[in-house]
PDB file of C-alpha atoms in Angstrom:
ATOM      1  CA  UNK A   1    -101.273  54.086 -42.509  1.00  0.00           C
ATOM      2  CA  UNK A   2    -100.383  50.318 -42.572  1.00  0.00           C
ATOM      3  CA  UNK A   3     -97.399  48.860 -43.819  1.00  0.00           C
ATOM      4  CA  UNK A   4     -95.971  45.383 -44.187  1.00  0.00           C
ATOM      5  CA  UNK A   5     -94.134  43.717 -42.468  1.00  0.00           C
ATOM      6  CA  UNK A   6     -92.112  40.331 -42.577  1.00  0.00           C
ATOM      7  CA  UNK A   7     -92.234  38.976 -38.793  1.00  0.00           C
ATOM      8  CA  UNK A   8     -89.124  36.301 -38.415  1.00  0.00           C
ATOM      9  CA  UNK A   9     -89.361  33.638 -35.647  1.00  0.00           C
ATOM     10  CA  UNK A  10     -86.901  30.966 -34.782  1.00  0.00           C
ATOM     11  CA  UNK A  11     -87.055  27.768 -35.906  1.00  0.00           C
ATOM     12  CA  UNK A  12     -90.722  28.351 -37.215  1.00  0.00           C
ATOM     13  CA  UNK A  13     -90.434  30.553 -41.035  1.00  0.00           C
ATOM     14  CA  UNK A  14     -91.703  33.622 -41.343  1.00  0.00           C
ATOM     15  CA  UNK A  15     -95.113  35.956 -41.777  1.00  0.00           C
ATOM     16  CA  UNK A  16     -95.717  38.705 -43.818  1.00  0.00           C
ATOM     17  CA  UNK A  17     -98.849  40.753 -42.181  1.00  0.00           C
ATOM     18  CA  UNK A  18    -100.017  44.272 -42.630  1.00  0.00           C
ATOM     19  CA  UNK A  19    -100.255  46.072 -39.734  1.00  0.00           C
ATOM     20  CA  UNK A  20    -100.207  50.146 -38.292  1.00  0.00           C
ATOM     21  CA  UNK A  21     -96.855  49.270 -36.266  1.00  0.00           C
ATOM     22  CA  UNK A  22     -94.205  46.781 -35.405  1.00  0.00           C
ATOM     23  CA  UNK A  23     -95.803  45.851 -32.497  1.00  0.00           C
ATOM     24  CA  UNK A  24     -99.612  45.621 -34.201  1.00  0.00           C
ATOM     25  CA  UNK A  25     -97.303  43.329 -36.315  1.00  0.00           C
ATOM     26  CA  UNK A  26     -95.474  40.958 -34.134  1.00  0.00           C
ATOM     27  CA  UNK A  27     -99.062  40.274 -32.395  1.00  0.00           C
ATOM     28  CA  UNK A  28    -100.863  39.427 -35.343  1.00  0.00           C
ATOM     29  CA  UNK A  29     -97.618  36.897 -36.644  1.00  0.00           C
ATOM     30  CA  UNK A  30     -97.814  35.422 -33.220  1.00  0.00           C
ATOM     31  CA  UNK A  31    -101.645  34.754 -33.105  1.00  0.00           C
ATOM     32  CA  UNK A  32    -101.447  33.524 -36.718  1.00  0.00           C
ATOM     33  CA  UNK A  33     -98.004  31.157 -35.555  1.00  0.00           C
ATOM     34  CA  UNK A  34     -99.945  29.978 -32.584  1.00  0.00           C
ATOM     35  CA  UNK A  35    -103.508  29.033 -34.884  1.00  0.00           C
ATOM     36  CA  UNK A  36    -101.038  27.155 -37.211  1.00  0.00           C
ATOM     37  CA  UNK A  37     -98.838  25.546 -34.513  1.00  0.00           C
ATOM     38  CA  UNK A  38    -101.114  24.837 -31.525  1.00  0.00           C
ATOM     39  CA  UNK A  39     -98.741  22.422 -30.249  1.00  0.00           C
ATOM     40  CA  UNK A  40     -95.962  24.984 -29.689  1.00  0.00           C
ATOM     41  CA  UNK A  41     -95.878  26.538 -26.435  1.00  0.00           C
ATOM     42  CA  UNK A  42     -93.227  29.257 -26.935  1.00  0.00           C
ATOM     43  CA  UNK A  43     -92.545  31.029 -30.047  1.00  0.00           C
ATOM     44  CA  UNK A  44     -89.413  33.500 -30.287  1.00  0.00           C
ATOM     45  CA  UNK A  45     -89.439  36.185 -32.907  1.00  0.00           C
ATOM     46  CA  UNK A  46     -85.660  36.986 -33.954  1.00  0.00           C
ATOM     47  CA  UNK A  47     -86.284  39.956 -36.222  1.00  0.00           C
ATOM     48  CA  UNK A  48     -89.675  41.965 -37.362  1.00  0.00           C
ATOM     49  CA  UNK A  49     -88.759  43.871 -41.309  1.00  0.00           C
ATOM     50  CA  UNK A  50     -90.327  46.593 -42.558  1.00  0.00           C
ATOM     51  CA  UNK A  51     -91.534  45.739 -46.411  1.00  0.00           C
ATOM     52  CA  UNK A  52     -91.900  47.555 -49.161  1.00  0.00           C
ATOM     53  CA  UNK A  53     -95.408  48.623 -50.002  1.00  0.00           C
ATOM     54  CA  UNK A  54     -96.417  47.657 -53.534  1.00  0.00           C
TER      55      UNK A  54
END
C-alpha cells in the first residue's frame, strides 16, 4: 500500500512523496532534491513523517 510521506532535509525545505516505505521515500525526496538543486553536492535528511492519507 503506499503512504505519504513528508521527507525533511536540512537547510533545503521539505518533500511530500508517496511511496511503499520510508526508505522508497527518502530516495525518491533525494532524487527529486538533487533534479531541483544540481549544484548541491550533499543533502542531509533530518527527519522522514509519516502523513495522513486523504
Amino acid at each position: 500500500m503506499t503512504m505519504k510521506y513528508k521527507v525533511i532535509f536540512a537547510d533545503l525545505g521539505w518533500y511530500e512523496v508517496k511511496a511503499r516505505n520510508k526508505a522508497e521515500a527518502e530516495r525518491i525526496a533525494l532524487n527529486a532534491a538533487n533534479n531541483f538543486h544540481p549544484e548541491r553536492e550533499k543533502f542531509e535528511i533530518e527527519k522522514t513523517e509519516v502523513l495522513p492519507n486523504e
